[in-house]
PDB file of C-alpha atoms and ligand atoms in Angstrom:
ATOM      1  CA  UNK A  11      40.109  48.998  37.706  1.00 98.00           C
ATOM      2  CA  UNK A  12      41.313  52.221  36.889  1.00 98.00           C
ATOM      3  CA  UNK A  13      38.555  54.151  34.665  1.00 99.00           C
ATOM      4  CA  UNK A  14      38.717  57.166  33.075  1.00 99.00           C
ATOM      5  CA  UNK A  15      35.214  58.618  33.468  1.00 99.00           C
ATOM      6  CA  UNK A  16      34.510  61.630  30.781  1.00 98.00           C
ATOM      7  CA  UNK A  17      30.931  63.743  31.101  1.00 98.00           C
ATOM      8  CA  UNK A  18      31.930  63.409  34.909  1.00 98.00           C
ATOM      9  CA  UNK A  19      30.232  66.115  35.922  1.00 98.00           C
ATOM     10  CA  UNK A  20      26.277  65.443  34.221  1.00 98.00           C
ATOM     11  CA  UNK A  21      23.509  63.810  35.479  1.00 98.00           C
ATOM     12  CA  UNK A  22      24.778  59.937  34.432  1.00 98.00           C
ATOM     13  CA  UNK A  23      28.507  60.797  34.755  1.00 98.00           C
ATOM     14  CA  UNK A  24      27.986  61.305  38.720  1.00 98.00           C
ATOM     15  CA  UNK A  25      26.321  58.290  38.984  1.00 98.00           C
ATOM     16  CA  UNK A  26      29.398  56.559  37.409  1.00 98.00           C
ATOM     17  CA  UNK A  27      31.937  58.392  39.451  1.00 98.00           C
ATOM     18  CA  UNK A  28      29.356  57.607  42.520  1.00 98.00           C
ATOM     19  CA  UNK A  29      28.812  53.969  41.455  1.00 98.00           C
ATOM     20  CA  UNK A  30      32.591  52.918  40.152  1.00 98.00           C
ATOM     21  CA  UNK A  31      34.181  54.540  44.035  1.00 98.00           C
ATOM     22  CA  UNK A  32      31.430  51.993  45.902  1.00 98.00           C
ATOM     23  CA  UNK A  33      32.588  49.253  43.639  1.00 98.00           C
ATOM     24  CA  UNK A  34      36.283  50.229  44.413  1.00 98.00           C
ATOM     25  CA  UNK A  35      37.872  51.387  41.363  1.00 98.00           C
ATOM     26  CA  UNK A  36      40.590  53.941  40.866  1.00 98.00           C
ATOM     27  CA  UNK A  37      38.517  57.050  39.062  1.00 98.00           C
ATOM     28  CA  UNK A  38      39.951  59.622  37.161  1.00 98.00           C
ATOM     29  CA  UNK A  39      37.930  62.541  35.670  1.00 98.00           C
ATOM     30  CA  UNK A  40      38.828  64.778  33.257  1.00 98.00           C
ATOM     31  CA  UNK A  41      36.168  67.779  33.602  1.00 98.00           C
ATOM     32  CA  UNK A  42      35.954  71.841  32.081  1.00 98.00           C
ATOM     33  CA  UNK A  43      34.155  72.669  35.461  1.00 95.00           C
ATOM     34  CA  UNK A  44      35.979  71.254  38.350  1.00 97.00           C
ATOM     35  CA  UNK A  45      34.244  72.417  40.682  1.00 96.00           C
ATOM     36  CA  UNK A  46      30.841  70.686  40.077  1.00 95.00           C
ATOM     37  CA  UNK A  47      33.147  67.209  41.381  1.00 98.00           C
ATOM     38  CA  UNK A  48      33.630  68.892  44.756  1.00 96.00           C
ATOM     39  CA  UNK A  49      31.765  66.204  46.859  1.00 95.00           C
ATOM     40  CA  UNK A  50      34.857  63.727  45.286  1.00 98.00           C
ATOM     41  CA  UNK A  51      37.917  65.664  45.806  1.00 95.00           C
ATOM     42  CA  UNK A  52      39.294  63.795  48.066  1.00 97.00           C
ATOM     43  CA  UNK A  53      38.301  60.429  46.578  1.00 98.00           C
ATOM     44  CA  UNK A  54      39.131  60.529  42.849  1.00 98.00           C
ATOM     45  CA  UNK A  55      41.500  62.496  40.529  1.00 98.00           C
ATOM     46  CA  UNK A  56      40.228  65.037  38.593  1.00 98.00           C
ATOM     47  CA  UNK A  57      42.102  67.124  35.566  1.00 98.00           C
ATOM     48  CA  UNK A  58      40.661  70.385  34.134  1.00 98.00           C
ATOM     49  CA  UNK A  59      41.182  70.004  30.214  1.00 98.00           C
ATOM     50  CA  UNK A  60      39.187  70.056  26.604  1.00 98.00           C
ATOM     51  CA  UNK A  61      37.505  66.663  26.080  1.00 98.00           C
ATOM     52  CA  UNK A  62      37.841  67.783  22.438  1.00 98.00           C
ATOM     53  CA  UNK A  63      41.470  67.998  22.651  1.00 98.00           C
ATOM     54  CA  UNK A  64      42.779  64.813  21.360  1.00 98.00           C
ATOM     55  CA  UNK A  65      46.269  65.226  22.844  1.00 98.00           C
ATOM     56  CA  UNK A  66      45.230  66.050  26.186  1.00 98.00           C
ATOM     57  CA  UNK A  67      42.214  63.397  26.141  1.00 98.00           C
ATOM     58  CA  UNK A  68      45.480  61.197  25.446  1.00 98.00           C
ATOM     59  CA  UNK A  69      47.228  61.867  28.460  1.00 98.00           C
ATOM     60  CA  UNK A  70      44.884  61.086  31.150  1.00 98.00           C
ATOM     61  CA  UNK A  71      43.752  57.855  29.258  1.00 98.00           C
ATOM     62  CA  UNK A  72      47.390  56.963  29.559  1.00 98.00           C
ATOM     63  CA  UNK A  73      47.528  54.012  31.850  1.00 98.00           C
ATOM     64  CA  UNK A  74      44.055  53.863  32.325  1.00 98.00           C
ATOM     65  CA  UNK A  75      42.637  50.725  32.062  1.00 98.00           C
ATOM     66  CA  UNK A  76      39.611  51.627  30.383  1.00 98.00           C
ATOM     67  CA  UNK A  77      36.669  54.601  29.835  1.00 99.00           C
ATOM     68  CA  UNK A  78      33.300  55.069  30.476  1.00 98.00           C
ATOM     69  CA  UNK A  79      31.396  58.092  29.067  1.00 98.00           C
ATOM     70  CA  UNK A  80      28.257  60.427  30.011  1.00 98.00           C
ATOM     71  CA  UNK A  81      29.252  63.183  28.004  1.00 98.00           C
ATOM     72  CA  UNK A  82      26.356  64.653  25.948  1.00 98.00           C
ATOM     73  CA  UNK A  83      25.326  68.275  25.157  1.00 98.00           C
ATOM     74  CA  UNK A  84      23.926  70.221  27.425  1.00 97.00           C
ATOM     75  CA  UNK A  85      20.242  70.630  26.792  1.00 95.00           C
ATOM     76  CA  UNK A  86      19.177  73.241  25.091  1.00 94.00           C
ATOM     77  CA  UNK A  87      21.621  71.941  22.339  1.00 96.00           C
ATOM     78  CA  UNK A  88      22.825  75.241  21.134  1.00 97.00           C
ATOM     79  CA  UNK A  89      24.073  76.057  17.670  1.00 96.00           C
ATOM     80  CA  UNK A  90      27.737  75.393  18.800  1.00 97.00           C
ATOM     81  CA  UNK A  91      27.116  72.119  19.913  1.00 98.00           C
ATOM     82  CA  UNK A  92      25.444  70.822  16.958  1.00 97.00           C
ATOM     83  CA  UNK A  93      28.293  68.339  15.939  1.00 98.00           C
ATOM     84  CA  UNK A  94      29.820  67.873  19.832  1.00 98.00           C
ATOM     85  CA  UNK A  95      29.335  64.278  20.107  1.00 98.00           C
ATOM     86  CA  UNK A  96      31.030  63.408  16.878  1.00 98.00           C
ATOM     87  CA  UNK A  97      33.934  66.153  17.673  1.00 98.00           C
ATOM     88  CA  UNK A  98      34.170  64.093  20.645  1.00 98.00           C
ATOM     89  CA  UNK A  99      34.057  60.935  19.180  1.00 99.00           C
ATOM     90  CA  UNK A 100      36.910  61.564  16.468  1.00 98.00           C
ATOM     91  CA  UNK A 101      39.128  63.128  19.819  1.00 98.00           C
ATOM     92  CA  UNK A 102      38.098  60.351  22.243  1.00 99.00           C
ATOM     93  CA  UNK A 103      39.144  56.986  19.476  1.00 98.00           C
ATOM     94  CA  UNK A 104      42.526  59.097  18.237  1.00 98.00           C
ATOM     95  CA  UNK A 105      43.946  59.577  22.312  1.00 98.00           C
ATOM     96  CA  UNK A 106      42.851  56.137  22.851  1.00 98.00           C
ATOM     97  CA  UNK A 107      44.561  54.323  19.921  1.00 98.00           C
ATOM     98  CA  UNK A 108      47.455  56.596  20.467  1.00 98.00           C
ATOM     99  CA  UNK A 109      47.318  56.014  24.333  1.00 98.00           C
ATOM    100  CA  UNK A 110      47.396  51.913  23.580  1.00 98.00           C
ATOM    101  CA  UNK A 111      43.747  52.270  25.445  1.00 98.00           C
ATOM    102  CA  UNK A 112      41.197  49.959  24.200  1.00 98.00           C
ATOM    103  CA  UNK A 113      38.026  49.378  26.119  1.00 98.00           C
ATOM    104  CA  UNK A 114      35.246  52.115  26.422  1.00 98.00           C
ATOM    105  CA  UNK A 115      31.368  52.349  27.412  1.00 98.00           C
ATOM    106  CA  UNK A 116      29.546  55.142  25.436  1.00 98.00           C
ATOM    107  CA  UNK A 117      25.858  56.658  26.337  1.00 98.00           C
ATOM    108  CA  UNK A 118      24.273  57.336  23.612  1.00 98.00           C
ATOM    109  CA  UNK A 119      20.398  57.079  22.705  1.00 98.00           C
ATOM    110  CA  UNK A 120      17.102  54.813  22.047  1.00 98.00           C
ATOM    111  CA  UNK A 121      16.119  57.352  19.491  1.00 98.00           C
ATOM    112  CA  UNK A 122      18.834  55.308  16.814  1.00 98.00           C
ATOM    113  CA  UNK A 123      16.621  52.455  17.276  1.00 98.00           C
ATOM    114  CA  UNK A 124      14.661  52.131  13.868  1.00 97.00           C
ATOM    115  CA  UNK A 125      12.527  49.064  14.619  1.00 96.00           C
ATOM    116  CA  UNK A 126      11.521  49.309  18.074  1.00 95.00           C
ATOM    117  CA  UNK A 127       7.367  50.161  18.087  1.00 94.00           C
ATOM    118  CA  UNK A 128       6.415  50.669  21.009  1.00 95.00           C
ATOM    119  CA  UNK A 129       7.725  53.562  21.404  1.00 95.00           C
ATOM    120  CA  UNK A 130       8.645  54.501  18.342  1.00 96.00           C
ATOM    121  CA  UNK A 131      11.846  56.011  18.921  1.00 96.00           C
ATOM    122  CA  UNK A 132      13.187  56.858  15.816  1.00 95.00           C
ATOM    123  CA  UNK A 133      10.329  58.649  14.555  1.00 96.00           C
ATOM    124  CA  UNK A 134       9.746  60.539  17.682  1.00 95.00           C
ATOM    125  CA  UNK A 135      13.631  61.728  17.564  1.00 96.00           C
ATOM    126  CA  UNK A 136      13.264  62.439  13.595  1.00 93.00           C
ATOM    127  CA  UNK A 137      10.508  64.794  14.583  1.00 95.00           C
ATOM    128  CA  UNK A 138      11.435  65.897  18.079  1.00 95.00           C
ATOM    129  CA  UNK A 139      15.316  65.772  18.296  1.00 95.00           C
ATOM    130  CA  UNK A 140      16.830  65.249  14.879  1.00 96.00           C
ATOM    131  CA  UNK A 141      19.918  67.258  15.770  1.00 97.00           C
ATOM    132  CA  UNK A 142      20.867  64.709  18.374  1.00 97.00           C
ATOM    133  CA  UNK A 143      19.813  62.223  16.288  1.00 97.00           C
ATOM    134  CA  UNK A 144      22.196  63.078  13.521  1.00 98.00           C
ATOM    135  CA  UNK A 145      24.958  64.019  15.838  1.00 98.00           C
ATOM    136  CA  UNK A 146      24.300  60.708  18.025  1.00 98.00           C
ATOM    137  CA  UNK A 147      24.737  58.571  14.824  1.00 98.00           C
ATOM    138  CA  UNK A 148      27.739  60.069  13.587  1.00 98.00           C
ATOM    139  CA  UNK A 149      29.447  59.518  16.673  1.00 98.00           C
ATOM    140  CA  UNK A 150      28.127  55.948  17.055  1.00 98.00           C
ATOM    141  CA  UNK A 151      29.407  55.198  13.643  1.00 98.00           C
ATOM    142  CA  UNK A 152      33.266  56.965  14.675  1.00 98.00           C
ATOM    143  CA  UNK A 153      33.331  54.887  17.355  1.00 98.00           C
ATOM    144  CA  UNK A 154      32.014  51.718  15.143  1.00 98.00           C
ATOM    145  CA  UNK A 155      35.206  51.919  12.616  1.00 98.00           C
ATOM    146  CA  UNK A 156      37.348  52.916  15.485  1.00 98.00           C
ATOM    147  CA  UNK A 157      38.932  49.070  15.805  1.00 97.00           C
ATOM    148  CA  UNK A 158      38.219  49.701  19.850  1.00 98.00           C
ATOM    149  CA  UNK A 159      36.318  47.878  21.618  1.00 98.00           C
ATOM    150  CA  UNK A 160      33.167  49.396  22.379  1.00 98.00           C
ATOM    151  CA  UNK A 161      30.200  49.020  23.798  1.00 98.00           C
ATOM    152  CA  UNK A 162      27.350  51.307  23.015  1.00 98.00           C
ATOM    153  CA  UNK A 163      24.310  52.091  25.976  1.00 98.00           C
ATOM    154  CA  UNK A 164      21.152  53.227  23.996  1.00 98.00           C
ATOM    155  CA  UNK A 165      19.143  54.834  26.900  1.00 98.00           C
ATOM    156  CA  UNK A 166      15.302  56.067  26.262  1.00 98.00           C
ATOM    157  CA  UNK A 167      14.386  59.287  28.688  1.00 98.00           C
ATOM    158  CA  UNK A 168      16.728  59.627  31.359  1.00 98.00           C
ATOM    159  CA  UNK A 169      15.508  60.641  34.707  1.00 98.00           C
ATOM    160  CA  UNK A 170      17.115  61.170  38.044  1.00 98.00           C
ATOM    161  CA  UNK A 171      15.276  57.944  39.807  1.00 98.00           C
ATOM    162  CA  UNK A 172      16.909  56.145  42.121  1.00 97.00           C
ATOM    163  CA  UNK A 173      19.052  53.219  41.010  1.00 97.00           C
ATOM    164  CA  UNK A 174      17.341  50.173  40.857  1.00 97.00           C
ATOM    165  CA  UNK A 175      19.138  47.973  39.769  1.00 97.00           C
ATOM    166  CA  UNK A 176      16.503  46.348  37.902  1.00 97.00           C
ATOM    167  CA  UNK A 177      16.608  46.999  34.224  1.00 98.00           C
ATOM    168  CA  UNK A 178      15.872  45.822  31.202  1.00 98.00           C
ATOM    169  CA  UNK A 179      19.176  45.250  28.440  1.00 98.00           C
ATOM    170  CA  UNK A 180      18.696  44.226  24.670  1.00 98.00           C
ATOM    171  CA  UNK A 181      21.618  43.696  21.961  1.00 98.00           C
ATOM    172  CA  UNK A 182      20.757  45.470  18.816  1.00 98.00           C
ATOM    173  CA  UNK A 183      17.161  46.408  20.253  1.00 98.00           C
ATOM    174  CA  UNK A 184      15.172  48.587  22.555  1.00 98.00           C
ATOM    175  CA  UNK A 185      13.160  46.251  24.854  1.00 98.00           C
ATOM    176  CA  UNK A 186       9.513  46.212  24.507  1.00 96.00           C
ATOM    177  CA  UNK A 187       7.766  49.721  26.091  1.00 97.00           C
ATOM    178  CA  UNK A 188      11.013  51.003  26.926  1.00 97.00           C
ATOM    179  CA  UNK A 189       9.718  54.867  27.810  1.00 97.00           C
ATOM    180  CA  UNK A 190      12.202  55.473  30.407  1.00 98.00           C
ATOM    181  CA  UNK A 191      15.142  54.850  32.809  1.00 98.00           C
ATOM    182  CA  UNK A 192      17.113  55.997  35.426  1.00 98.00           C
ATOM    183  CA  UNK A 193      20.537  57.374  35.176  1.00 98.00           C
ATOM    184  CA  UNK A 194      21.797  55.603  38.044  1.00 98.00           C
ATOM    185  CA  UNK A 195      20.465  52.615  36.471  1.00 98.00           C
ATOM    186  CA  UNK A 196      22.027  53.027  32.891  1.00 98.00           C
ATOM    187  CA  UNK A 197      25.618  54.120  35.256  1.00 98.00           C
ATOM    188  CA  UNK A 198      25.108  50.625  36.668  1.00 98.00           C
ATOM    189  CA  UNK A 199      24.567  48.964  32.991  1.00 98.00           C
ATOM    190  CA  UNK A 200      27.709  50.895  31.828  1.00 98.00           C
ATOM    191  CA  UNK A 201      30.129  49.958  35.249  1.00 98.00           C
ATOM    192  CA  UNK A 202      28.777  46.176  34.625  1.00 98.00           C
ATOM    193  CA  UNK A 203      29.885  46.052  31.094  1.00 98.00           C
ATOM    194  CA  UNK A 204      33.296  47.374  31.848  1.00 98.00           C
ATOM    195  CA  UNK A 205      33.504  44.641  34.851  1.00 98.00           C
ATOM    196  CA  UNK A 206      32.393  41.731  33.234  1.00 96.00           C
ATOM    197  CA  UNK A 207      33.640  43.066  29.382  1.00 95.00           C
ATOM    198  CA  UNK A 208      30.230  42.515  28.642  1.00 94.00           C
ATOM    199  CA  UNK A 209      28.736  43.278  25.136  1.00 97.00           C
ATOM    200  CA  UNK A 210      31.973  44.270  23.188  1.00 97.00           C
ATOM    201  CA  UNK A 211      31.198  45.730  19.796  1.00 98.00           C
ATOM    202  CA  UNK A 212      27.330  45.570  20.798  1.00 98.00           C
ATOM    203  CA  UNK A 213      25.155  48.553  20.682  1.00 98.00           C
ATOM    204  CA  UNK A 214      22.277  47.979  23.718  1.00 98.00           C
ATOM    205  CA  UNK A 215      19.112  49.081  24.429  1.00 98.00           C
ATOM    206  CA  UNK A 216      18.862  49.518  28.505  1.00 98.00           C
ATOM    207  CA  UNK A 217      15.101  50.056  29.972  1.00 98.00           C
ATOM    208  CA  UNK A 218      13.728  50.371  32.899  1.00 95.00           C
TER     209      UNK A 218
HETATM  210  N1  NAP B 147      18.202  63.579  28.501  1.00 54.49           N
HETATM  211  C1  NAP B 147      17.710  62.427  28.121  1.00 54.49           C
HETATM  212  O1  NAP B 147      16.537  62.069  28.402  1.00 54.49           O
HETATM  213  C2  NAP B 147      18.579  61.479  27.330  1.00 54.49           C
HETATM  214  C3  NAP B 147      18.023  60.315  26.855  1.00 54.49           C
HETATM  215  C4  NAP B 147      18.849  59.386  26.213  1.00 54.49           C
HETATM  216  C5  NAP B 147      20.192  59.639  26.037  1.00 54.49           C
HETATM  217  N2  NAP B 147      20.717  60.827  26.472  1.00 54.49           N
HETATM  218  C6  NAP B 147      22.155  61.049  26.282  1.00 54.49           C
HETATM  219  O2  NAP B 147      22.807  60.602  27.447  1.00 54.49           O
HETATM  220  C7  NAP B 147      24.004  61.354  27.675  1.00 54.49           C
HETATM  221  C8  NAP B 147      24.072  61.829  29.120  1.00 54.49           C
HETATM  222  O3  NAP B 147      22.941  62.605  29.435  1.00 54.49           O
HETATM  223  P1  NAP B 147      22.836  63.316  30.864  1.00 54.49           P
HETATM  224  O4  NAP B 147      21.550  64.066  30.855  1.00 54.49           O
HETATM  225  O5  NAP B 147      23.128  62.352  31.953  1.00 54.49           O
HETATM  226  O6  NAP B 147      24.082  64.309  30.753  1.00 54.49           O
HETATM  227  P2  NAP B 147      24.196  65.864  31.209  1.00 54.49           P
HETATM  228  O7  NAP B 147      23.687  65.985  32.598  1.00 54.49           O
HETATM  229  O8  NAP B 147      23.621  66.742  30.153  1.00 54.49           O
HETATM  230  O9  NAP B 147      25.807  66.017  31.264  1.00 54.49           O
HETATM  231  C9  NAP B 147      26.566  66.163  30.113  1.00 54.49           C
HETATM  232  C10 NAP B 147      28.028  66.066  30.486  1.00 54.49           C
HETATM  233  O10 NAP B 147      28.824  66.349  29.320  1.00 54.49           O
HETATM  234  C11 NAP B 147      29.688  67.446  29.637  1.00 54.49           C
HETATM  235  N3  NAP B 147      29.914  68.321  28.499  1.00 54.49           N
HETATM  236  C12 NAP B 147      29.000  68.800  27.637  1.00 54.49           C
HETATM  237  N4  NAP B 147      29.592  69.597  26.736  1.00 54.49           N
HETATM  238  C13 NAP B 147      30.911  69.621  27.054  1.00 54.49           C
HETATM  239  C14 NAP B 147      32.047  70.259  26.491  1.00 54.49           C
HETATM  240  N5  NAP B 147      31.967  71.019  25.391  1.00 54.49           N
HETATM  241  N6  NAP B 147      33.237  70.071  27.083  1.00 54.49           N
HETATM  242  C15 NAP B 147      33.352  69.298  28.188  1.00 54.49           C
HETATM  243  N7  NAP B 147      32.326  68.672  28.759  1.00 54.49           N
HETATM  244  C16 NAP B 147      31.108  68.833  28.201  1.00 54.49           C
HETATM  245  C17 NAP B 147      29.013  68.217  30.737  1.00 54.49           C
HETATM  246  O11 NAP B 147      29.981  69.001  31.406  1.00 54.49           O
HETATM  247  P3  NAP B 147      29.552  70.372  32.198  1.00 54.49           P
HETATM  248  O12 NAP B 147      29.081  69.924  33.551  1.00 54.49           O
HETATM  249  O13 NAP B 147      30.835  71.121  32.233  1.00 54.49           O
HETATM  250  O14 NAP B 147      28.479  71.024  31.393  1.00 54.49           O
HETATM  251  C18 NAP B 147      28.452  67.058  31.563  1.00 54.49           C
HETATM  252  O15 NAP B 147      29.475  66.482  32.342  1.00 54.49           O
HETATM  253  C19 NAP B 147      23.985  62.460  26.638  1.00 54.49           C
HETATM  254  O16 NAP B 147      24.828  62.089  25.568  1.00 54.49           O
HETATM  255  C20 NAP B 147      22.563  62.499  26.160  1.00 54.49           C
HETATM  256  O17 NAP B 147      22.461  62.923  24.810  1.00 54.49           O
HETATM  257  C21 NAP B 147      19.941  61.739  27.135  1.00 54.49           C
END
């Protein structure tokens, strides 16, 4: 497939550019720091641009068959970044309507998950990370009226683990004692789902 990967250059986003080249897609990226995709330059294309710039977010989706996305804020969220992943929501569903683009995998977080227990993620974001909680749901819910279709990864703590491959995935829910997973686990989730157009229009809880 040709995929458009976005956050390309974060902790999940090499994974997917890592992952998606073994499995033999065409990967473009479209990146503010270049540089950091060195170890791919020969192997996928990658365009320097705003990935809050609808219009140029619209001409690398062109002709793309479909986008997967790590993009978060970089921890420490600063002050600037407070609404980034709904500014990059609105961007990301205007370029790909306009672009006649359709599919598209989104990370996004367990903390949104008001009735999982053990843990209990949204009370621990509400207290911890409310910031990203608010900015997380607003861009879940742009991306919910967008009329694409979506598919929504609601990781727990990320960590730089090996992949895995085994996992635990839940529509609607966060599995039971879902603490933690790897990010080249949840980039293996979030290839899968593009593959297979698994879970369209499903928000998923991914553990390991
Ligand atoms: N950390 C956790 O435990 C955790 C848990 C659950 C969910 N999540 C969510 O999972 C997602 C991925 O997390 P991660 O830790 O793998 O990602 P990360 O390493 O923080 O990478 C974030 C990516 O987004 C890009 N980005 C950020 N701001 C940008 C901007 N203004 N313009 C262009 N690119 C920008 C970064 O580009 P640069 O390289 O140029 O900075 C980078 O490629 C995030 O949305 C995060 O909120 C995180």
């Amino acid at each position: 497939m040709k995929l458009l990967v976005l956050g390309a250059t974060g902790g999940t986003g090499l994974e997917i550019v890592r992952q998606a080249l073994e499995h033999g897609h065409s990967v473009t990226a479209l990146v503010r720091s270049p540089e950091r995709l060195k170890p791919f330059q020969d192997r996928i294309t990658i365009k320097q641009g705003d990935l809050l710039n609808s219009a140029e977010l619209e001409q690398v989706i062109k002709g793309q068959d479909a986008v997967v996305s790590g993009f978060g804020p970089r921890v420490p969220v600063s002050k600037a970044d407070a609404n980034l992943l709904q500014q990059f929501a609105v961007a990301l569903t205007s370029a790909m309507l306009h672009a006649g683009v359709r599919r598209v995998i989104v990370e996004s977080v367990a903390f949104l998950f008001k009735d999982s227990i053990i843990p209990p993620a949204y009370l621990l974001g509400r207290l911890f990370f409310s910031g990203i909680v608010a900015d997380s749901s607003a861009m879940e819910e742009v991306f919910a009226k967008s009329g694409l279709d979506w598919t929504i990864a609601r990781p727990p703590e990320l960590t730089d683990k090996p992949y895995t491959g085994k996992y635990r995935v839940r529509e609607g829910h966060l599995p039971r004692f879902g603490f933690k997973i790897s990010r080249a686990d949840v980039a293996d989730f979030m290839l899968k789902a593009v593959e297979n157009h698994a879970s369209s229009r499903k928000i998923v809880g991914i553990c390991n």
